[in-house]
XYZ file of N, CA and C in Angstrom:
510
model
N -101.625 -58.793 4.397
C -100.429 -58.156 4.912
C -100.836 -57.181 6.008
N -100.178 -57.247 7.165
C -100.551 -56.347 8.261
C -100.204 -54.904 7.928
N -101.022 -54.024 8.473
C -100.816 -52.599 8.234
C -99.629 -52.122 9.058
N -98.835 -51.247 8.461
C -97.650 -50.720 9.141
C -98.039 -49.658 10.138
N -97.375 -49.691 11.259
C -97.570 -48.667 12.281
C -96.339 -47.770 12.281
N -96.473 -46.586 11.680
C -95.361 -45.645 11.634
C -95.588 -44.601 12.713
N -94.584 -44.360 13.508
C -94.654 -43.393 14.596
C -94.796 -41.984 14.015
N -95.811 -41.256 14.454
C -96.060 -39.888 13.958
C -94.875 -38.976 14.258
N -94.258 -39.157 15.412
C -93.114 -38.298 15.775
C -91.952 -38.498 14.807
N -91.743 -39.743 14.403
C -90.660 -40.009 13.450
C -90.975 -39.397 12.092
N -92.247 -39.410 11.721
C -92.646 -38.797 10.457
C -92.421 -37.296 10.496
N -92.868 -36.637 11.574
C -92.690 -35.178 11.658
C -91.211 -34.818 11.764
N -90.439 -35.642 12.438
C -88.998 -35.384 12.540
C -88.340 -35.474 11.161
N -88.712 -36.480 10.395
C -88.151 -36.638 9.051
C -88.565 -35.475 8.154
N -89.835 -35.055 8.251
C -90.317 -33.907 7.465
C -89.548 -32.643 7.835
N -89.395 -32.405 9.124
C -88.692 -31.212 9.593
C -87.247 -31.210 9.092
N -86.600 -32.355 9.182
C -85.201 -32.443 8.749
C -85.079 -32.205 7.245
N -85.982 -32.786 6.467
C -85.949 -32.579 5.014
C -86.134 -31.110 4.663
N -87.101 -30.468 5.299
C -87.349 -29.045 5.006
C -86.147 -28.196 5.409
N -85.572 -28.488 6.573
C -84.421 -27.723 7.056
C -83.227 -27.882 6.110
N -83.004 -29.092 5.648
C -81.894 -29.360 4.725
C -82.098 -28.600 3.422
N -83.322 -28.644 2.912
C -83.612 -27.959 1.651
C -83.448 -26.452 1.805
N -83.922 -25.892 2.916
C -83.789 -24.445 3.144
C -82.322 -24.048 3.279
N -81.568 -24.802 4.044
C -80.164 -24.466 4.265
C -79.376 -24.525 2.952
N -79.680 -25.512 2.128
C -78.951 -25.652 0.866
C -79.322 -24.560 -0.127
N -80.582 -24.110 -0.092
C -81.017 -23.101 -1.062
C -80.814 -21.675 -0.565
N -80.292 -21.500 0.661
C -80.023 -20.154 1.172
C -78.972 -19.468 0.313
N -78.882 -18.154 0.480
C -77.875 -17.397 -0.240
C -76.504 -17.814 0.273
N -75.594 -18.086 -0.635
C -74.265 -18.541 -0.247
C -74.206 -20.046 -0.049
N -75.330 -20.705 -0.106
C -75.364 -22.159 0.026
C -75.054 -22.812 -1.310
N -74.860 -24.114 -1.318
C -74.499 -24.794 -2.560
C -75.660 -24.934 -3.535
N -76.877 -24.847 -3.026
C -78.039 -25.065 -3.876
C -78.266 -26.555 -4.063
N -79.454 -26.884 -4.487
C -79.787 -28.283 -4.712
C -79.781 -28.570 -6.204
N -79.305 -29.733 -6.579
C -79.382 -30.143 -7.973
C -80.837 -30.506 -8.268
N -81.157 -30.669 -9.530
C -82.543 -31.011 -9.882
C -82.923 -32.366 -9.284
N -81.981 -33.286 -9.277
C -82.275 -34.595 -8.711
C -82.570 -34.472 -7.219
N -81.776 -33.675 -6.515
C -81.983 -33.501 -5.076
C -83.309 -32.799 -4.796
N -83.665 -31.813 -5.636
C -84.967 -31.144 -5.473
C -86.098 -32.145 -5.643
N -86.007 -32.961 -6.703
C -87.041 -33.976 -6.941
C -87.118 -34.963 -5.773
N -85.962 -35.346 -5.253
C -85.924 -36.279 -4.123
C -86.636 -35.681 -2.917
N -86.284 -34.437 -2.569
C -86.878 -33.789 -1.389
C -88.384 -33.632 -1.577
N -88.805 -33.187 -2.766
C -90.242 -33.005 -3.023
C -90.988 -34.331 -2.954
N -90.442 -35.369 -3.592
C -91.114 -36.671 -3.616
C -91.236 -37.286 -2.236
N -90.154 -37.242 -1.480
C -90.172 -37.834 -0.136
C -91.101 -37.041 0.778
N -91.061 -35.705 0.676
C -91.949 -34.876 1.497
C -93.407 -35.192 1.192
N -93.726 -35.308 -0.083
C -95.108 -35.612 -0.484
C -95.548 -36.964 0.076
N -94.686 -37.984 -0.024
C -95.044 -39.310 0.490
C -95.177 -39.316 2.007
N -94.318 -38.546 2.677
C -94.421 -38.478 4.141
C -95.730 -37.828 4.562
N -96.128 -36.753 3.866
C -97.379 -36.069 4.212
C -98.587 -36.937 3.893
N -98.528 -37.678 2.779
C -99.668 -38.491 2.361
C -99.790 -39.780 3.178
N -98.708 -40.551 3.246
C -98.777 -41.889 3.836
C -98.153 -41.999 5.227
N -97.384 -41.019 5.630
C -96.698 -41.102 6.913
C -95.366 -41.829 6.822
N -95.088 -42.409 5.666
C -93.826 -43.107 5.435
C -93.454 -42.927 3.971
N -92.154 -42.941 3.680
C -91.723 -42.704 2.304
C -91.321 -43.986 1.595
N -91.495 -45.133 2.251
C -91.169 -46.395 1.585
C -92.138 -47.471 2.030
N -92.218 -48.534 1.217
C -93.175 -49.583 1.503
C -92.501 -50.940 1.739
N -91.415 -51.193 1.029
C -90.744 -52.492 1.076
C -90.037 -52.688 2.424
N -90.401 -53.732 3.179
C -89.781 -53.937 4.494
C -88.283 -54.251 4.424
N -87.792 -54.687 3.276
C -86.361 -54.989 3.165
C -85.516 -53.726 3.018
N -86.155 -52.583 2.814
C -85.430 -51.323 2.610
C -85.109 -50.603 3.912
N -85.742 -50.990 4.994
C -85.485 -50.326 6.267
C -86.433 -50.839 7.334
N -86.361 -50.228 8.513
C -87.247 -50.636 9.607
C -88.665 -50.169 9.326
N -89.617 -51.012 9.619
C -91.014 -50.693 9.320
C -91.543 -49.543 10.164
N -91.003 -49.331 11.355
C -91.513 -48.242 12.194
C -90.895 -46.894 11.826
N -89.860 -46.879 10.972
C -89.232 -45.619 10.559
C -89.986 -44.992 9.394
N -89.840 -43.676 9.273
C -90.524 -42.957 8.198
C -89.725 -42.993 6.903
N -88.397 -43.042 7.007
C -87.533 -43.072 5.827
C -86.813 -44.412 5.753
N -86.570 -44.875 4.518
C -85.778 -46.089 4.361
C -84.325 -45.762 4.685
N -83.521 -46.785 4.806
C -82.106 -46.574 5.150
C -81.414 -45.734 4.082
N -81.700 -46.008 2.825
C -81.065 -45.262 1.719
C -81.552 -43.815 1.690
N -82.843 -43.599 1.920
C -83.375 -42.232 1.937
C -82.752 -41.431 3.076
N -82.585 -42.049 4.232
C -81.963 -41.364 5.366
C -80.510 -41.031 5.054
N -79.826 -41.934 4.366
C -78.426 -41.695 4.015
C -78.308 -40.545 3.016
N -79.169 -40.484 2.025
C -79.147 -39.393 1.044
C -79.466 -38.074 1.730
N -80.403 -38.085 2.664
C -80.726 -36.870 3.420
C -79.505 -36.395 4.202
N -78.775 -37.317 4.816
C -77.552 -36.938 5.547
C -76.504 -36.349 4.614
N -76.371 -36.905 3.409
C -75.385 -36.396 2.446
C -75.734 -34.973 2.033
N -77.002 -34.725 1.748
C -77.438 -33.374 1.365
C -77.229 -32.416 2.534
N -77.527 -32.863 3.752
C -77.331 -32.031 4.940
C -75.855 -31.684 5.122
N -74.997 -32.658 4.971
C -73.556 -32.428 5.116
C -73.063 -31.449 4.054
N -73.562 -31.607 2.846
C -73.175 -30.716 1.747
C -73.589 -29.283 2.054
N -74.802 -29.100 2.583
C -75.287 -27.746 2.867
C -74.548 -27.130 4.054
N -74.181 -27.925 5.042
C -73.451 -27.406 6.204
C -72.025 -27.024 5.837
N -71.393 -27.799 5.011
C -69.993 -27.592 4.664
C -69.790 -26.262 3.945
N -70.628 -25.962 2.981
C -70.445 -24.738 2.203
C -70.895 -23.509 2.981
N -71.757 -23.702 3.977
C -72.279 -22.566 4.734
C -71.226 -22.010 5.692
N -70.313 -22.863 6.149
C -69.299 -22.450 7.126
C -68.380 -21.393 6.525
N -67.980 -20.406 7.355
C -67.113 -19.336 6.864
C -65.658 -19.789 6.902
N -64.776 -19.109 6.137
C -63.383 -19.531 6.054
C -62.657 -19.479 7.397
N -63.014 -18.538 8.294
C -62.341 -18.443 9.587
C -62.565 -19.713 10.403
N -63.775 -20.245 10.344
C -64.042 -21.466 11.105
C -63.346 -22.663 10.459
N -63.131 -22.616 9.123
C -62.404 -23.695 8.461
C -60.964 -23.753 8.954
N -60.356 -22.569 9.165
C -58.980 -22.531 9.664
C -58.919 -23.112 11.072
N -59.910 -22.774 11.898
C -59.939 -23.315 13.259
C -60.112 -24.832 13.222
N -60.945 -25.294 12.314
C -61.165 -26.733 12.197
C -59.878 -27.425 11.764
N -59.101 -26.784 10.888
C -57.829 -27.358 10.462
C -56.855 -27.462 11.610
N -56.811 -26.424 12.485
C -55.929 -26.459 13.652
C -56.338 -27.583 14.601
N -57.626 -27.731 14.794
C -58.117 -28.787 15.683
C -57.750 -30.160 15.121
N -57.799 -30.295 13.801
C -57.473 -31.565 13.173
C -55.996 -31.900 13.394
N -55.122 -30.861 13.302
C -53.699 -31.081 13.537
C -53.452 -31.519 14.977
N -54.151 -30.883 15.920
C -53.968 -31.233 17.323
C -54.388 -32.674 17.585
N -55.453 -33.093 16.919
C -55.908 -34.457 17.098
C -54.900 -35.446 16.526
N -54.243 -35.079 15.429
C -53.329 -36.015 14.800
C -52.035 -36.159 15.584
N -51.709 -35.192 16.450
C -50.507 -35.288 17.279
C -50.816 -36.171 18.479
N -50.608 -37.414 18.319
C -50.919 -38.359 19.386
C -49.641 -39.053 19.823
N -49.612 -39.478 21.056
C -48.445 -40.205 21.542
C -48.457 -41.643 21.032
N -49.588 -42.087 20.536
C -49.685 -43.433 20.004
C -49.266 -43.425 18.545
N -48.313 -44.257 18.211
C -47.831 -44.358 16.843
C -48.297 -45.678 16.263
N -48.463 -45.668 14.950
C -48.884 -46.897 14.297
C -47.720 -47.885 14.315
N -47.988 -49.085 14.690
C -46.953 -50.100 14.825
C -46.529 -50.594 13.453
N -45.196 -50.730 13.265
C -44.676 -51.245 12.010
C -44.627 -52.762 12.076
N -44.724 -53.424 10.939
C -44.610 -54.880 10.941
C -43.217 -55.304 11.409
N -43.086 -56.512 11.916
C -41.826 -56.996 12.470
C -40.702 -56.968 11.443
N -40.977 -57.333 10.220
C -39.942 -57.353 9.178
C -39.398 -55.959 8.959
N -40.246 -54.965 8.900
C -39.805 -53.590 8.682
C -38.966 -53.112 9.856
N -39.310 -53.529 11.072
C -38.528 -53.131 12.242
C -37.128 -53.724 12.188
N -37.013 -54.996 11.830
C -35.701 -55.643 11.807
C -34.830 -55.064 10.698
N -35.386 -54.754 9.556
C -34.621 -54.162 8.458
C -34.113 -52.796 8.870
N -34.943 -52.024 9.538
C -34.546 -50.687 9.951
C -33.431 -50.766 10.995
N -33.504 -51.726 11.915
C -32.483 -51.870 12.948
C -31.142 -52.293 12.353
N -31.175 -53.118 11.326
C -29.940 -53.588 10.709
C -29.317 -52.523 9.812
N -30.039 -51.496 9.494
C -29.514 -50.407 8.680
C -29.567 -50.696 7.190
N -30.291 -51.708 6.789
C -30.392 -52.012 5.363
C -31.421 -51.091 4.734
N -31.076 -50.585 3.583
C -32.032 -49.748 2.869
C -33.068 -50.657 2.230
N -34.253 -50.154 2.124
C -35.324 -50.947 1.535
C -35.133 -50.958 0.022
N -34.917 -52.121 -0.540
C -34.725 -52.244 -1.982
C -35.913 -52.970 -2.570
N -35.977 -52.895 -3.872
C -37.079 -53.566 -4.549
C -36.926 -55.074 -4.368
N -37.992 -55.748 -4.197
C -37.985 -57.174 -3.974
C -37.674 -57.893 -5.280
N -36.742 -58.845 -5.221
C -36.421 -59.668 -6.382
C -36.596 -61.122 -5.974
N -37.263 -61.908 -6.779
C -37.416 -63.316 -6.428
C -36.086 -64.057 -6.615
N -35.828 -65.045 -5.768
C -34.614 -65.849 -5.900
C -34.931 -67.024 -6.821
N -34.812 -66.793 -8.112
C -35.104 -67.837 -9.087
C -33.934 -67.949 -10.055
N -33.885 -69.040 -10.770
C -32.814 -69.307 -11.704
C -33.438 -69.689 -13.027
N -32.857 -69.253 -14.123
C -33.351 -69.612 -15.446
C -32.747 -70.960 -15.810
N -33.561 -71.966 -16.038
C -33.037 -73.308 -16.304
C -32.348 -73.379 -17.663
N -32.651 -72.484 -18.561
C -32.025 -72.503 -19.880
C -30.572 -72.036 -19.829
N -30.176 -71.337 -18.783
C -28.794 -70.877 -18.674
C -27.843 -72.041 -18.435
N -28.282 -73.103 -17.791
C -27.419 -74.232 -17.454
C -27.168 -75.165 -18.637
N -28.048 -75.203 -19.595
C -27.945 -76.157 -20.693
C -26.966 -75.621 -21.730
N -25.948 -76.458 -22.057
C -25.001 -76.083 -23.106
C -25.471 -76.731 -24.396
N -25.545 -75.951 -25.447
C -26.005 -76.462 -26.726
C -24.837 -77.095 -27.483
N -25.058 -78.221 -28.156
C -24.008 -78.806 -28.999
C -23.707 -77.860 -30.171
N -22.579 -78.051 -30.803
C -22.138 -77.175 -31.892
C -23.115 -77.224 -33.061
N -23.709 -78.413 -33.326
C -24.613 -78.517 -34.472
C -25.876 -77.684 -34.253
N -26.361 -77.647 -33.007
C -27.552 -76.845 -32.735
C -27.217 -75.373 -32.627
N -25.995 -75.074 -32.224
C -25.601 -73.689 -32.050
C -25.525 -72.983 -33.396
N -25.029 -73.701 -34.430
C -24.929 -73.080 -35.758
C -26.307 -73.089 -36.396
N -26.667 -72.019 -37.073
C -27.979 -72.014 -37.718
C -28.022 -72.992 -38.888
N -29.155 -73.581 -39.083
C -29.342 -74.540 -40.169
C -29.255 -73.816 -41.507
N -28.664 -74.474 -42.506
C -28.578 -73.820 -43.825
C -29.969 -73.651 -44.419
N -30.103 -72.654 -45.223
C -31.396 -72.377 -45.857
C -31.721 -73.501 -46.834
N -32.981 -73.890 -46.962
C -33.345 -74.969 -47.887
C -33.080 -74.557 -49.340
N -32.719 -75.555 -50.130
C -32.428 -75.310 -51.545
C -33.747 -75.119 -52.272
N -33.882 -74.043 -53.026
C -35.140 -73.833 -53.743
C -35.311 -74.888 -54.839
N -36.550 -75.297 -55.145
C -36.776 -76.321 -56.176
C -36.367 -75.806 -57.562
N -36.065 -76.798 -58.442
C -35.659 -76.435 -59.798
C -36.854 -75.859 -60.532
N -36.602 -74.818 -61.312
C -37.721 -74.264 -62.071
C -38.152 -75.239 -63.164
N -39.389 -75.250 -63.457
C -39.929 -76.106 -64.509
C -41.120 -76.871 -64.003
N -41.550 -77.798 -64.874
C -42.727 -78.572 -64.574
C -42.405 -79.687 -63.597
N -43.247 -79.898 -62.558
C -42.954 -80.965 -61.622
C -43.116 -82.339 -62.274
N -42.333 -83.284 -61.807
C -42.434 -84.629 -62.368
C -42.884 -85.580 -61.273
N -43.616 -86.619 -61.676
C -44.102 -87.626 -60.746
C -43.319 -88.906 -60.962
N -43.020 -89.633 -59.907
C -42.372 -90.917 -60.072
C -43.056 -91.938 -59.185
N -42.924 -93.175 -59.576
C -43.500 -94.281 -58.844
C -42.475 -94.730 -57.814
N -42.951 -94.928 -56.609
C -42.070 -95.347 -55.535
C -42.163 -96.863 -55.426
N -41.012 -97.530 -55.511
C -41.060 -98.991 -55.413
C -41.426 -99.434 -53.989
N -42.100 -100.529 -53.881
C -42.481 -101.064 -52.585
C -43.845 -100.580 -52.154
N -44.582 -99.982 -53.051
C -45.895 -99.494 -52.708
C -46.924 -100.591 -52.834
N -48.173 -100.276 -52.953
C -49.257 -101.252 -53.091
C -49.169 -101.897 -54.460
N -49.424 -103.202 -54.501
C -49.374 -103.852 -55.795
C -50.734 -104.151 -56.329
């Protein structure tokens, strides 16, 4: 198997980012790292320092990268978590205002054609009912079937008797 060539700059960049994320999360007022996240950061940092890469399987990411695709994604999640809690409430309000301004667009989402025609006709949207018919409603029952059958007569009390049926085997 050919030896992997991992770019040193990518390794140092990944190390720097991991350390920065861990520091930002563990700062005062930060969210802190869970034990799993601490173990992840320590393990990946150790592998990066030792081998220059934190993964070996080529199916997990690009061979020239220092982190696998999943490791990079987890690092981004931890980074986002640490940035979000670090922001002060005043900047959150500004971010909310900016979000409202972005949502006020002259472009509206297009409605399906059926919804447009119903709205133009002034019909209120009602629950959909299938146009089906119960076939049992059309069938008229004869009087004999309509009346309930009489209850069977209970057998006479006593010992059962056996009889020979004529026309049987001879």
